[in-house]
Structure formats: C-alpha cells, structure tokens
Short mmCIF file of C-alpha atoms and ligand atoms in Angstrom, two decimals:
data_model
loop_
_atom_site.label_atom_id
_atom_site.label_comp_id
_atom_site.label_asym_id
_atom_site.label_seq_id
_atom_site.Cartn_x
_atom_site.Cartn_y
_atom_site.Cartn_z
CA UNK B 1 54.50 -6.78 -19.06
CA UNK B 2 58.29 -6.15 -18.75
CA UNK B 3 61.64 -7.79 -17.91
CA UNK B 4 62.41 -4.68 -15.03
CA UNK B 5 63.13 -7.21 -12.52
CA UNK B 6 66.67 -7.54 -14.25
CA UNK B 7 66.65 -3.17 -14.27
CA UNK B 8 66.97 -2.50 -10.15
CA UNK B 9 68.41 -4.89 -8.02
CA UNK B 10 67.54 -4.15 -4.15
CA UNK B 11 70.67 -4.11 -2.71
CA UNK B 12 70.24 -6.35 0.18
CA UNK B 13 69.68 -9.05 -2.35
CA UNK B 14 72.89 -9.05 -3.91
CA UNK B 15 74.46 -12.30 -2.98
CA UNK B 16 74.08 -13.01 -6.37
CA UNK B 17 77.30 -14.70 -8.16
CA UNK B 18 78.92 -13.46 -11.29
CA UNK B 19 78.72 -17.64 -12.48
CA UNK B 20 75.53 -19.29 -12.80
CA UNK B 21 75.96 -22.15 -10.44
CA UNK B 22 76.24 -26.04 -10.47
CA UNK B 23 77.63 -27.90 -13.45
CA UNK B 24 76.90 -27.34 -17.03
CA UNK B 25 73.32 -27.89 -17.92
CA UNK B 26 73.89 -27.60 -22.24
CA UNK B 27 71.00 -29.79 -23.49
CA UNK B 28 73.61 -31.39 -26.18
CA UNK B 29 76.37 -32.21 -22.65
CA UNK B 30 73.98 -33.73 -21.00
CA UNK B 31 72.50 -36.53 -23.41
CA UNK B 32 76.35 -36.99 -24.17
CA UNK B 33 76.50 -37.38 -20.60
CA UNK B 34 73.51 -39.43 -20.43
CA UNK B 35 75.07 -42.02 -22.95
CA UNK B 36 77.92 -43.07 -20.62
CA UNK B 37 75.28 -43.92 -18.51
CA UNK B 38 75.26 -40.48 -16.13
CA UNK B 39 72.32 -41.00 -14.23
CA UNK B 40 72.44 -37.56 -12.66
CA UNK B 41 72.80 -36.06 -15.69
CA UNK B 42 69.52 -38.15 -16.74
CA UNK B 43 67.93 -36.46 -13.77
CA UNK B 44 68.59 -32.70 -14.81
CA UNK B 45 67.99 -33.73 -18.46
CA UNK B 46 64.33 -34.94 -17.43
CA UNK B 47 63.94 -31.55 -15.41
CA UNK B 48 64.84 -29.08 -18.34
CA UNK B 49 63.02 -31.46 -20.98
CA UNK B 50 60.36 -32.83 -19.22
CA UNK B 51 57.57 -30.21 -19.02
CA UNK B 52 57.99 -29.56 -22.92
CA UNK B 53 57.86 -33.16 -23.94
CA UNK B 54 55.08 -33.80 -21.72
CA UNK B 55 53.33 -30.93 -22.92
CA UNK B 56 53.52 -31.79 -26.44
CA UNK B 57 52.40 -35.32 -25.89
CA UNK B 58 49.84 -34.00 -24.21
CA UNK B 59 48.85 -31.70 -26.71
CA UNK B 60 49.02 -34.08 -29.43
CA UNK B 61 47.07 -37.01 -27.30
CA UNK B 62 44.39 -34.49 -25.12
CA UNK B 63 44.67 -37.04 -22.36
CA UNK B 64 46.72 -36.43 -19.33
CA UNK B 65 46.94 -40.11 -18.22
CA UNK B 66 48.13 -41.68 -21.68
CA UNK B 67 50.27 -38.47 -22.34
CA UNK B 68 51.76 -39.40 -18.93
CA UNK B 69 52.58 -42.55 -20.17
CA UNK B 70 53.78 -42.48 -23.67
CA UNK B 71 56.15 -39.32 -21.87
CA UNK B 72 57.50 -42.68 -19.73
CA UNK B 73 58.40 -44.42 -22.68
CA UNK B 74 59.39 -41.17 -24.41
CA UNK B 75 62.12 -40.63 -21.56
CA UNK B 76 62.73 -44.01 -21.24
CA UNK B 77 63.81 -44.33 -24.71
CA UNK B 78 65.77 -41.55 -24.58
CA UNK B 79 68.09 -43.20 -21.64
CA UNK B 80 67.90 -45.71 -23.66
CA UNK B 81 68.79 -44.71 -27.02
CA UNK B 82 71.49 -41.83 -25.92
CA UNK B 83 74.51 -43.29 -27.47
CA UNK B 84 72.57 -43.12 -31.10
CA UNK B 85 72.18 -39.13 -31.19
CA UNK B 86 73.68 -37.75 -34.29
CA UNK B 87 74.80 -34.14 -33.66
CA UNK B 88 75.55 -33.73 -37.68
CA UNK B 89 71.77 -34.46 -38.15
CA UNK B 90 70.10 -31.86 -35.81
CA UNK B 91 70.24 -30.28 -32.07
CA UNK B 92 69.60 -32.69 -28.86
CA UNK B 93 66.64 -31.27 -28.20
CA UNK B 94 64.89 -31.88 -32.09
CA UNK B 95 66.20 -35.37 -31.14
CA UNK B 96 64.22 -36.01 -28.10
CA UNK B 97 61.42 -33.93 -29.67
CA UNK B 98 61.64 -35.95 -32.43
CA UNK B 99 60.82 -39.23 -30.79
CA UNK B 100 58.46 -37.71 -28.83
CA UNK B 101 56.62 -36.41 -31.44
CA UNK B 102 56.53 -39.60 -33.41
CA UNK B 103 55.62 -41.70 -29.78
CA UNK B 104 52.59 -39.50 -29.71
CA UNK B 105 51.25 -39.96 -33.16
CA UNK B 106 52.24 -43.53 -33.25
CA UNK B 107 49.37 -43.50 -30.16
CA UNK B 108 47.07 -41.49 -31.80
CA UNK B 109 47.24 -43.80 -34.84
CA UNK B 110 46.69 -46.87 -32.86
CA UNK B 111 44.12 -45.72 -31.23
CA UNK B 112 42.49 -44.48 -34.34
CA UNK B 113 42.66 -48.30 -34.99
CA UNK B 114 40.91 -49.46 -32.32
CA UNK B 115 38.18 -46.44 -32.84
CA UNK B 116 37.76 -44.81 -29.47
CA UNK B 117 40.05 -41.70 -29.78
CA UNK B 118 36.38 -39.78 -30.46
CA UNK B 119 35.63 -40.91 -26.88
CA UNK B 120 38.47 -40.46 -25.08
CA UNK B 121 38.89 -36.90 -26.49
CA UNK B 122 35.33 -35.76 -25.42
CA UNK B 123 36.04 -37.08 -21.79
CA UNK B 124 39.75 -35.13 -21.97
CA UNK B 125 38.11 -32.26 -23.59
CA UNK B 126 35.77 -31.19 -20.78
CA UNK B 127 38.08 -30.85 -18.09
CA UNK B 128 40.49 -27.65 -18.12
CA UNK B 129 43.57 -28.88 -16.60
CA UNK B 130 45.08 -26.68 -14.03
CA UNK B 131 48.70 -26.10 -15.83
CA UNK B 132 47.35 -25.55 -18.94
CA UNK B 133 45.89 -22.14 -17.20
CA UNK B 134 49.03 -21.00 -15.95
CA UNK B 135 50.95 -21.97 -19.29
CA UNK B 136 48.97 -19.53 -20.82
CA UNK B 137 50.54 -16.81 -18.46
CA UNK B 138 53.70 -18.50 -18.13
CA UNK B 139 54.48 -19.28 -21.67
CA UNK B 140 53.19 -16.54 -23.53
CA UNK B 141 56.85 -14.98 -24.02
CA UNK B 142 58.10 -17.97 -25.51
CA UNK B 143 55.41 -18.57 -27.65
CA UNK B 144 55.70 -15.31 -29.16
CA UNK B 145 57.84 -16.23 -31.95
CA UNK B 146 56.53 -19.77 -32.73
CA UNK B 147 53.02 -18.13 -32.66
CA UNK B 148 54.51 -15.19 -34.48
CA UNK B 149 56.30 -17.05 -37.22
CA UNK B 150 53.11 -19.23 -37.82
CA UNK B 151 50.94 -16.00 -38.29
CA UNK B 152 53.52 -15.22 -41.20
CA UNK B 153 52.13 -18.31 -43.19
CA UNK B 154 49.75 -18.73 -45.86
CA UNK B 155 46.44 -20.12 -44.11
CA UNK B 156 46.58 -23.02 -46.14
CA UNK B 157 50.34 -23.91 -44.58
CA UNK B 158 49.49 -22.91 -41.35
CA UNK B 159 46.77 -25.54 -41.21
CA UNK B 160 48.65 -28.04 -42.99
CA UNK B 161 51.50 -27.71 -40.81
CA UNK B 162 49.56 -27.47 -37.66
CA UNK B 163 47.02 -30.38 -37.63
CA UNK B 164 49.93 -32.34 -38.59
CA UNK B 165 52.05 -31.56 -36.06
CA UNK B 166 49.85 -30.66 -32.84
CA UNK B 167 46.99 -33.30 -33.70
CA UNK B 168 49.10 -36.13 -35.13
CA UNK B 169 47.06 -35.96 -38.72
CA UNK B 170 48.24 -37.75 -41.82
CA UNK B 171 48.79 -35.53 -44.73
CA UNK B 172 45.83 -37.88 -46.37
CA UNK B 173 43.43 -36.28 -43.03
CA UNK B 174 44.58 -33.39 -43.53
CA UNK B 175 43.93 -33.06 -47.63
CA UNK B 176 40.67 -34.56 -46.09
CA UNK B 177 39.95 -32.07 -43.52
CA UNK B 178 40.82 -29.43 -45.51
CA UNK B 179 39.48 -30.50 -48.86
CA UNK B 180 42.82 -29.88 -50.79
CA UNK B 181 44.01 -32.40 -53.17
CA UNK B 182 47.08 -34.79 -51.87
CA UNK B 183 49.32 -33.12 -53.44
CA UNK B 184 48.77 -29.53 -52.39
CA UNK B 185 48.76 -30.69 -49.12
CA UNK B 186 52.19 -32.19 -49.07
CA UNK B 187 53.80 -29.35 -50.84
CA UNK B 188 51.84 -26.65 -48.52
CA UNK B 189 53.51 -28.88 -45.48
CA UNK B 190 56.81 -28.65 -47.32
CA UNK B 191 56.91 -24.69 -47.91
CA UNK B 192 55.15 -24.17 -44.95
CA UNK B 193 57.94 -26.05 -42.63
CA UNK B 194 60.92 -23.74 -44.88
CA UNK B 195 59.10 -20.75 -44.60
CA UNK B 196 59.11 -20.94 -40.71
CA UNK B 197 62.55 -22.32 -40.92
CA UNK B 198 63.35 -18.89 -42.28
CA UNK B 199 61.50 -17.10 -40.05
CA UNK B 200 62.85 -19.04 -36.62
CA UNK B 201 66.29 -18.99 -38.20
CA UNK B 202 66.74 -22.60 -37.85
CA UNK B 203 70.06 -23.99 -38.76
CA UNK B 204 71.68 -27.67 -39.09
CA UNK B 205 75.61 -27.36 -39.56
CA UNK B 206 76.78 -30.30 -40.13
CA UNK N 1 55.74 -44.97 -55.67
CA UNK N 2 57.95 -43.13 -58.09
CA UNK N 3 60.97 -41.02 -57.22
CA UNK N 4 59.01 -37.91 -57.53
CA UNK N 5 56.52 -38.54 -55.42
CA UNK N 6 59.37 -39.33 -52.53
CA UNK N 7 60.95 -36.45 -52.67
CA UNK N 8 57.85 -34.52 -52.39
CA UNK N 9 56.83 -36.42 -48.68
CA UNK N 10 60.09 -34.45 -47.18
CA UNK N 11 57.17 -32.08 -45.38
CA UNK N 12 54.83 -34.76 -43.95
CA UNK N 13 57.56 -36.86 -43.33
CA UNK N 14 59.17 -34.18 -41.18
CA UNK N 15 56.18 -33.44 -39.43
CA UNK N 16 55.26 -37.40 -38.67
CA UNK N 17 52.51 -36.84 -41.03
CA UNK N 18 53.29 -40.14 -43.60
CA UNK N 19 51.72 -43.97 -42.73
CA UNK N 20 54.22 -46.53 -41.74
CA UNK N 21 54.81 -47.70 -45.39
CA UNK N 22 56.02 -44.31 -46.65
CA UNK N 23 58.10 -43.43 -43.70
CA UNK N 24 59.89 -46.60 -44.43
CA UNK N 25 60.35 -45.84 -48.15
CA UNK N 26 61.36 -42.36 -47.46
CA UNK N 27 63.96 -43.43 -44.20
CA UNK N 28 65.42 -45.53 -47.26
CA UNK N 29 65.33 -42.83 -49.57
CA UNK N 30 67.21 -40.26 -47.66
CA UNK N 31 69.89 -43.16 -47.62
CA UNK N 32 70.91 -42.80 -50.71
CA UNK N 33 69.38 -38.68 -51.61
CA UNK N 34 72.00 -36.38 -49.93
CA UNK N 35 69.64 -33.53 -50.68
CA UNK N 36 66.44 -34.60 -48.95
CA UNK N 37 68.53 -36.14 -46.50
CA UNK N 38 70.01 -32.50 -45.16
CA UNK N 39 66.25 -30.70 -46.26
CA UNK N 40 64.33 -33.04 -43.69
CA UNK N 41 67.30 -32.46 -40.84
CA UNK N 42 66.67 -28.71 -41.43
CA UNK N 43 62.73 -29.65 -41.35
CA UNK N 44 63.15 -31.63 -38.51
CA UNK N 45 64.69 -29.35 -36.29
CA UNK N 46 62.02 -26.48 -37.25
CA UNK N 47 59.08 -28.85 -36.72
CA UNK N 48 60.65 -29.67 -33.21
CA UNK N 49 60.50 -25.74 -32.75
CA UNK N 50 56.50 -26.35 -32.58
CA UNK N 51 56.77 -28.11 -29.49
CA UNK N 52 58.11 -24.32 -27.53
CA UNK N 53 54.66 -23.53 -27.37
CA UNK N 54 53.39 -26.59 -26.03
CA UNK N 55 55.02 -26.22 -22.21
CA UNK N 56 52.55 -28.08 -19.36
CA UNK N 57 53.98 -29.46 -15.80
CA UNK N 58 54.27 -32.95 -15.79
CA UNK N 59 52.77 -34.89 -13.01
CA UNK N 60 55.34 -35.06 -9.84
CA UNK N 61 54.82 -39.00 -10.16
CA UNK N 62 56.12 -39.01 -14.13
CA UNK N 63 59.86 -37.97 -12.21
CA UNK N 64 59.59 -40.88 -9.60
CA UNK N 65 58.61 -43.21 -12.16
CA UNK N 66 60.99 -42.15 -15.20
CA UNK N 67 63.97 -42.24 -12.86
CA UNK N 68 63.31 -45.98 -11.37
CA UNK N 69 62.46 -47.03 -15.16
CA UNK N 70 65.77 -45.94 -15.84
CA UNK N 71 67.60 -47.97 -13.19
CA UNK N 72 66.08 -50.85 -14.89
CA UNK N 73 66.84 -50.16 -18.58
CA UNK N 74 70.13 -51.14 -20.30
CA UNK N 75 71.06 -48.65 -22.47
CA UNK N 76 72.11 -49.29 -26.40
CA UNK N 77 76.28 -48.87 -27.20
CA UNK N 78 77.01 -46.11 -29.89
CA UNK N 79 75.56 -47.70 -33.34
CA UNK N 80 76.25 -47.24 -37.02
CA UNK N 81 73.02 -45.46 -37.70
CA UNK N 82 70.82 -44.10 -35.25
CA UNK N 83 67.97 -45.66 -37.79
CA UNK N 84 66.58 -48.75 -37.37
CA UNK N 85 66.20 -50.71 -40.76
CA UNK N 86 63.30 -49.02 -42.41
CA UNK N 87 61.49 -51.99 -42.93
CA UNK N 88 61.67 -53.31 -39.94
CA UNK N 89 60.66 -50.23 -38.06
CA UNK N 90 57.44 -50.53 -40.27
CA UNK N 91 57.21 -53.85 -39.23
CA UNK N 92 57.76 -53.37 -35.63
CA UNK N 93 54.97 -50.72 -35.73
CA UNK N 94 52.43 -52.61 -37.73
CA UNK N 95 53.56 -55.35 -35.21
CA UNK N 96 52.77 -53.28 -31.90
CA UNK N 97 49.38 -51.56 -33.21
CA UNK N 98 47.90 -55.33 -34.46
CA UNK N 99 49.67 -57.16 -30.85
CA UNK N 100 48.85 -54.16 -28.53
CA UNK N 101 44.96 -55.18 -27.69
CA UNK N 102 45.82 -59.29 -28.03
CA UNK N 103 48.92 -58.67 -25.35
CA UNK N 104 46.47 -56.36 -22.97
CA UNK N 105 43.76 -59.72 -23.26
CA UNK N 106 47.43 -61.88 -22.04
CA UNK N 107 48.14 -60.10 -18.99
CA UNK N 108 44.42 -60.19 -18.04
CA UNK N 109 43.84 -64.44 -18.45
CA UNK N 110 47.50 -64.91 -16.40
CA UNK N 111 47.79 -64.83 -12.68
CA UNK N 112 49.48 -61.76 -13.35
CA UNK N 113 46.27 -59.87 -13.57
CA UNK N 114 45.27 -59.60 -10.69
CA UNK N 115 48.46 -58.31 -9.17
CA UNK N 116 48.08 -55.79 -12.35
CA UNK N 117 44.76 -55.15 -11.17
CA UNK N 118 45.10 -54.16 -7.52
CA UNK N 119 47.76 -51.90 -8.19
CA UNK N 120 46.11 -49.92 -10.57
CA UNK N 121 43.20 -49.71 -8.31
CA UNK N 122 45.45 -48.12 -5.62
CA UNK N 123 47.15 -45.81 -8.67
CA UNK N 124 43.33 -44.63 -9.18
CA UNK N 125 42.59 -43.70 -5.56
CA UNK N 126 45.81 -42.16 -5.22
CA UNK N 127 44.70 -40.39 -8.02
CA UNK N 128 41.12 -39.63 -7.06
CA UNK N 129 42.89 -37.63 -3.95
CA UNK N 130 45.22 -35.71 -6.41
CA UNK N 131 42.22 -34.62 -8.57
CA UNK N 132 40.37 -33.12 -5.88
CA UNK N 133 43.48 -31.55 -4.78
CA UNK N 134 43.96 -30.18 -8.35
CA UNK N 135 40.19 -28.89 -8.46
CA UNK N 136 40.72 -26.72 -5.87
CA UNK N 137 43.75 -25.53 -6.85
CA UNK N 138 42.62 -24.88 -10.29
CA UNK N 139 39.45 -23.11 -9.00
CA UNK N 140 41.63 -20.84 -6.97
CA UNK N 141 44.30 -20.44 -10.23
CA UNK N 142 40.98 -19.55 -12.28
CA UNK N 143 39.92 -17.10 -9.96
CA UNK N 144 43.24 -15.06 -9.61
CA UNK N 145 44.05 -15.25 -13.45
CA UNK N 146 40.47 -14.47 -14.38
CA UNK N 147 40.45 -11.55 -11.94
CA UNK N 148 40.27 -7.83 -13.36
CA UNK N 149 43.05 -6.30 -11.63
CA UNK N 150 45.40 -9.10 -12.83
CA UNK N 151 49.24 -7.93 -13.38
CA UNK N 152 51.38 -10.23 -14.58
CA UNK N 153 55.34 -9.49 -14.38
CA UNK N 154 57.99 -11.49 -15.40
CA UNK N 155 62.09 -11.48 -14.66
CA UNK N 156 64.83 -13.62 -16.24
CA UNK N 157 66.60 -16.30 -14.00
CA UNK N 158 70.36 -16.53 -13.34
CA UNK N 159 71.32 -19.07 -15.45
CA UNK N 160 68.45 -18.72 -17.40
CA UNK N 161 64.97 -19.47 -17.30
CA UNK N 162 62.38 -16.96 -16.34
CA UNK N 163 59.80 -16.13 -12.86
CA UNK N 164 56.55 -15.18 -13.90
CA UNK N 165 54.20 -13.72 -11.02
CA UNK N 166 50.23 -13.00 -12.02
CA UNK N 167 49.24 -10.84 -9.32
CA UNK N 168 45.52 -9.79 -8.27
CA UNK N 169 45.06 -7.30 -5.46
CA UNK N 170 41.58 -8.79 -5.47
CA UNK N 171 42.51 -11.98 -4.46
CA UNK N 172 45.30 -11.35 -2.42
CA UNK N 173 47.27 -13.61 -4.26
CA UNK N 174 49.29 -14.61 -7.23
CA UNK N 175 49.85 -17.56 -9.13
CA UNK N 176 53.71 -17.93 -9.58
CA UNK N 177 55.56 -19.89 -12.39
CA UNK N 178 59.17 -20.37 -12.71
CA UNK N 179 61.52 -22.81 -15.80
CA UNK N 180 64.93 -22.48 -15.11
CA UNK N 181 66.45 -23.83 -17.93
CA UNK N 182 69.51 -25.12 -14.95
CA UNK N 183 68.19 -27.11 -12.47
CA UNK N 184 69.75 -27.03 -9.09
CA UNK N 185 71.66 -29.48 -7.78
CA UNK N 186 69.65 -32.93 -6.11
CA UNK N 187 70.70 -31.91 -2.21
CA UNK N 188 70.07 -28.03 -3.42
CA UNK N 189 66.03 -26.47 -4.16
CA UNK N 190 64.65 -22.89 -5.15
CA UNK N 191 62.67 -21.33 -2.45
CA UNK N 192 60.18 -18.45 -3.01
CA UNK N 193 60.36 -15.07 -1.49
CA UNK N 194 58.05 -12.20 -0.62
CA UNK N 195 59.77 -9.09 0.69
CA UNK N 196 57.48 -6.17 1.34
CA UNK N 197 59.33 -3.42 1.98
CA UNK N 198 62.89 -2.85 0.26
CA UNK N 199 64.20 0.14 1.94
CA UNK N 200 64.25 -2.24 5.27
CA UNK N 201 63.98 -5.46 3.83
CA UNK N 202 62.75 -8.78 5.80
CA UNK N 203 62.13 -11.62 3.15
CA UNK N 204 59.02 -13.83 3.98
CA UNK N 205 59.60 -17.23 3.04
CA UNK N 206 56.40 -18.24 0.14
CA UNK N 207 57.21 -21.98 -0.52
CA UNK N 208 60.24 -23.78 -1.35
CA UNK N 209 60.33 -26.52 -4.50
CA UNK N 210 61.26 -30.23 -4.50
CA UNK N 211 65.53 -30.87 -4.04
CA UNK N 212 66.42 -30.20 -7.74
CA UNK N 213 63.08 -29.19 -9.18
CA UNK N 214 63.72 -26.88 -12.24
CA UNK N 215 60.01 -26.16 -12.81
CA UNK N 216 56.53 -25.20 -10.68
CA UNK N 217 53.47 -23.03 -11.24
CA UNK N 218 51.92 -22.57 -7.71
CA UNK N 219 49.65 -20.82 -5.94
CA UNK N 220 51.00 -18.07 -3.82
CA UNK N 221 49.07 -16.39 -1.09
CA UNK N 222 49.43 -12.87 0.07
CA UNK N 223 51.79 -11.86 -2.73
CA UNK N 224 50.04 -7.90 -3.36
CA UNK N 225 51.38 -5.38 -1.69
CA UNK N 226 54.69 -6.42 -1.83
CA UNK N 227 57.14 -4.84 -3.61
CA UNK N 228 59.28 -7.88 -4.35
CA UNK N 229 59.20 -11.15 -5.22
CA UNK N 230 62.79 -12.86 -5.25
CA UNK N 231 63.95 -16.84 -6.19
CA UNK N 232 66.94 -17.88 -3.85
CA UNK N 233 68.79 -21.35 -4.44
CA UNK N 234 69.39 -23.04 -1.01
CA UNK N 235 70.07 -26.27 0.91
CA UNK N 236 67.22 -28.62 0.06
CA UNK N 237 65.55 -27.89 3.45
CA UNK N 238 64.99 -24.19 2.77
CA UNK N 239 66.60 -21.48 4.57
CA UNK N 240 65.66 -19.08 6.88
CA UNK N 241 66.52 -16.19 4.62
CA UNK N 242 67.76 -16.17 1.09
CA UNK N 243 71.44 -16.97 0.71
CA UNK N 244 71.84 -17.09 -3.19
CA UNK N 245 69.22 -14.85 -4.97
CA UNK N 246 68.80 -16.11 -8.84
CA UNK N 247 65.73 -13.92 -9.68
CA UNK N 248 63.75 -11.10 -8.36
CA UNK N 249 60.31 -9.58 -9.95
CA UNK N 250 59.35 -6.14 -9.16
CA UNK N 251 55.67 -5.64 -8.00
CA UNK N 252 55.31 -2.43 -7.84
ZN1 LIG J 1 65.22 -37.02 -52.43
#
C-alpha cells in the first residue's frame, strides 16, 4: 500500500486549487467558534469529531445503540460547555476526548451497578458491525503509530494502560484482572502513559 | 488518603481509571500541586491520543439528532474554571448512577409513557429496516475485503484527510472510505469518481455523499479495471462531471 495517488496527477483532472477550500476547519477555531454560539461551525465540528468520538464510545461501551447515545450527550455537552475549554491545559480535541472518554466510563460504571453489562456485551459481541470492517482497512495508517507506540511498552503497561482506557476499568479491576498489587498498577499506568507521551511526542505549552 | 498516595493516581486519573471519591480528591489536589497539575495535562492529552485508533461511522441519525439537540441547549458563558467543584461533581455522579433507574420507573407511571413508548416503538422499526439494510451491506463489505485478490490503495485529500479504495477483481467491486479532516461546505458534497481510461478520460459518476458530509465507507460497484478513482467537491446535487478534484487513487 502506497500514497502514489499524490505521485501522477492525470492531467484532465487538474482543476485542483492551490488553497484548500471553504473556511478554516482548525479543531481549536472551531470550538472557539462554537462558544459564541456558531452553529455552523458546530456542524463541521461534529463532522471532523464525530466518527472518532463515536468510535471510542463505542469501543469503550460494545453497544452501538447506548454508544449512540452517550455520543448525543457527549456532543451535546460539548455545545454546551464550549466557552469552558482551557487551551493552557491541553489541545481541543483531548478536550472533547476527554469528556467523552469519561461519559463512556461513567456508563460503563453505572451499568456495572445495575449488573447487566455481562449481558449486554454478549448480545453486542456477536454481531460484527459493518464499519468496524472497513475501519480496519480504512484506519490502519493512522493507527500505525498509536499501535506502534503501544508495542514499545512493557506488557505490564500496555495492559494497564489499555483496559483502562479502551474498557473503562478501574485501576482496582485492573490490579484485579491482572493480579498485580494496587500499587504496581497505578505506577505501571503512570510510566506507561509518559512513555507513550515520549514516543507520540505529545506536548502541552502552556 | 495521604499526600503520597495522590500524587501517585496522576496515571489512573488520566486515563478515567479512579472511583468518584478519588477523582474528586485528586481534581482538588491538582488545585493546589502545580506539578501534577501540568503531569496529568501532558497525560491527558496522550491518553486522548488512544482514541486515533478507535475511528467507526456514526449512525446518519446521531447528525440529525445532535444538531436539533443543539438548537435546544443554552450554552454556559466563559467560567472561572472549566472544573466543576470536585465534590460536587462526585456528588452529581453518585447522584445520577443511584436516580438513573428510579427516574426511568417516573417516566413510565406518568402519562408521559406512553407517548415515550410509541415513539420508541417507531425508532425500533425504523431501525429493524436499517439493520437489514446494514446486513446486506456488511455481507457484501465481508465478501470484497475477505476476497484474495484484495488491493487496497490509499491517497491523501486536499485539505487533508485521506481516500482509501479496497479493490477485488473478484468481486467487481471495492469498498471505498474517505475522512477529510475539512468538511465541505452545507450547500457543497464530495462525489465519487471512476474514470477508466486516462489517456481519453470520461469520469463515471460512483455516488455522491450527504451536503457537507466529511466522512463515508461505501460500497462501490464496478470499481476494477479502472485506472482511477478521483473525489471532486461539487454543488450538493452532484455534477455531471467533476469540477473541483480533491483526491485521486491510482488503480493500476
Ligand atoms: Zn501532586
């Protein structure tokens, strides 16, 4: 698999403009935009942001009609909550990923509580949803380095770090699951998160 | 809990992985520890990096509804603190899990319910038809990204954003997936070309996307044996040929 569909240009096809077109689409512009109360700029915020938050919801939850709703209230909040981002404390999109991420494991919790999650998850489990088949083709580029960054970890972090994140487990599950004392675990999920900082080349300026 | 122990939850607490007690004693501890405060930011942002690999369409519907909830919502003015008190975020959560089943049981004993009730019985058989749809389609994606000729070929996207076309001679067909990262403009959509010969080209129009859809995976018939596959931005009608090309995948 290459990129040569950038390398020879038919020539026919070359009403192509130096300038990308239509108005700025910056992640950080846009929720700006979004708390003045922009609603167009809502709408191309939801289209760039959308299929990632609902995929991690979805991910995290396993079930396509609750992920569908918690991403609602996930996008919802984010309209609603605009004029709170704090660009010295992170990047727009860690902020919406942020409260999406917490959404979903605030669900997964409460459902714990009310002990059907088991269920639910073998119904979700048997079906293979259709996008899910053509993520795999479609986002294996951009998975590279995530995926690539986590294979650089210590098994022990990489677990840690991952059935936190991508199942919504507490770091007392996960010292469970894994049989690691509490501790371990919460230092493992601490050097595992800077050693893929590293690795990604994540940065806050602030 | 002593000190120690709080700095040491910067991890879990970064990763959502604390109970609501802890994230509240932590949220207050970062208040007043500069360094934790800047280590879970940092954190943060890397744990949000997880969620790159974790891409799925939404449902069409999730759009519709998101943008009418929106119309409805007031929004909150610029704040001191983007953080709710700590304790009454725990609050508020152990609030919602312990209320969510007793307000579900509300709705139902009302005269509300039944309004409630119809309407999600329609939502199901709306959805009943959408499954079946999404069987077949998925039977058909299986089938041409299971096949054993399967190419897959990929091109950036003015703008960025990339085109990714899985191609099976096979099957004829290919299953298609574009993410701009710009979506076009609500009266503007992308519309999908096949051109088969590019020494006398004659692009065959393969599908256009909703008005200012920035995402789709779709089906594509008749795709092999082409030797291009090209993106155009257009009116949100379509047009008859491309006028503004913003991505083309060689197939050959
Ligand atoms: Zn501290």
């Amino acid at each position: 698999m290459t990129e040569r569909g950038a390398a020879r240009r038919p020539d026919h096809l070359s009403a192509v403009p130096d300038a990308p077109p239509g108005p700025a689409t910056d992640i950080g512009d846009l929720v700006r935009a979004v708390a003045r109360g922009d609603e167009p700029a809502f709408a191309r915020l939801y289209d760039l942001v959308s299929p990632r938050v609902y995929g991690l919801i979805r991910r995290v939850l396993r079930d396509p009609a609750q992920a569908e709703e918690v991403a609602q209230e996930v996008l919802v909040e984010v309209w609603r909550t605009a004029a709170r981002f704090d660009a010295a404390r992170g990047s727009a999109t860690s902020w919406i990923f942020t409260i999406a991420h917490r959404r979903a494991v605030d669900r997964v919790r409460s459902e714990q509580a009310s002990s059907d999650r088991t269920m639910k998850v073998g119904v979700a489990s048997v079906e293979t949803p259709y996008d899910e088949v053509v993520d795999e083709v479609a986002g294996r580029l951009e998975r590279r380095q995530v995926r690539h960054c986590l294979d650089d970890l210590t098994e022990l972090q990489r677990q840690a770090v991952t059935l936190a994140y991508y199942q919504g487990h507490s770091y007392r599950e996960v010292a469970e699951l894994l049989k690691t004392p509490l501790p371990t675990v919460k230092t493992r999920m601490r050097d595992g998160l800077i050693r893929l900082r590293d690795c990604l080349g994540v940065e806050v300026t602030s | 809990m002593t000190t120690t122990d709080i700095h040491a939850l910067v991890g879990a607490y970064a990763l959502d992985a604390v109970d609501d007690l802890e994230r509240a004693a932590f949220e207050r501890h970062i208040l007043a520890c500069d360094g934790c405060r800047g280590e879970v930011d940092e954190l943060r942002e890397t744990a949000s990096r997880l969620a790159d690999s974790t891409w799925s369409v939404p449902p069409p519907q999730l759009r519709t509804d998101v943008l009418a909830a929106i119309g409805r919502t007031r929004q909150l003015p610029p704040g001191e603190s983007a953080r709710p008190e700590p304790d009454a975020r725990a609050a508020v959560s152990r609030w919602r899990r312990y209320t969510a089943g007793a307000a579900a049981a509300c709705i139902l004993a009302t005269g509300a319910g039944a309004a409630t009730w119809a309407v999600q019985e329609q939502r199901v058989r709306a959805k009943n038809t959408a499954v079946a749809a999404a069987e077949l389609r998925e039977a058909r994606t299986q089938a041409i990204l299971a096949a054993p000729d399967l190419v897959v070929r990929t091109a950036p996207m003015i703008g960025g954003g990339r085109v990714t076309v899985a191609s099976s001679a096979q099957q004829a067909a290919s299953v298609v997936s574009l993410r701009a990262e710009r979506a076009p403009a609500t009266d503007r959509a992308f519309q999908l070309w096949t051109i088969r010969d590019v020494a006398a080209p004659a692009p065959v129009d393969a599908g256009l996307l909703a008005p200012g859809e920035a995402s789709a995976a779709q089906i594509v018939e008749g795709v092999p044996g082409n030797e291009v596959f090209a993106v155009s931005e257009e009116p949100a009608g379509g047009s008859p040929q491309p006028t503004q090309v913003v991505a083309q995948v060689l197939l050959t």
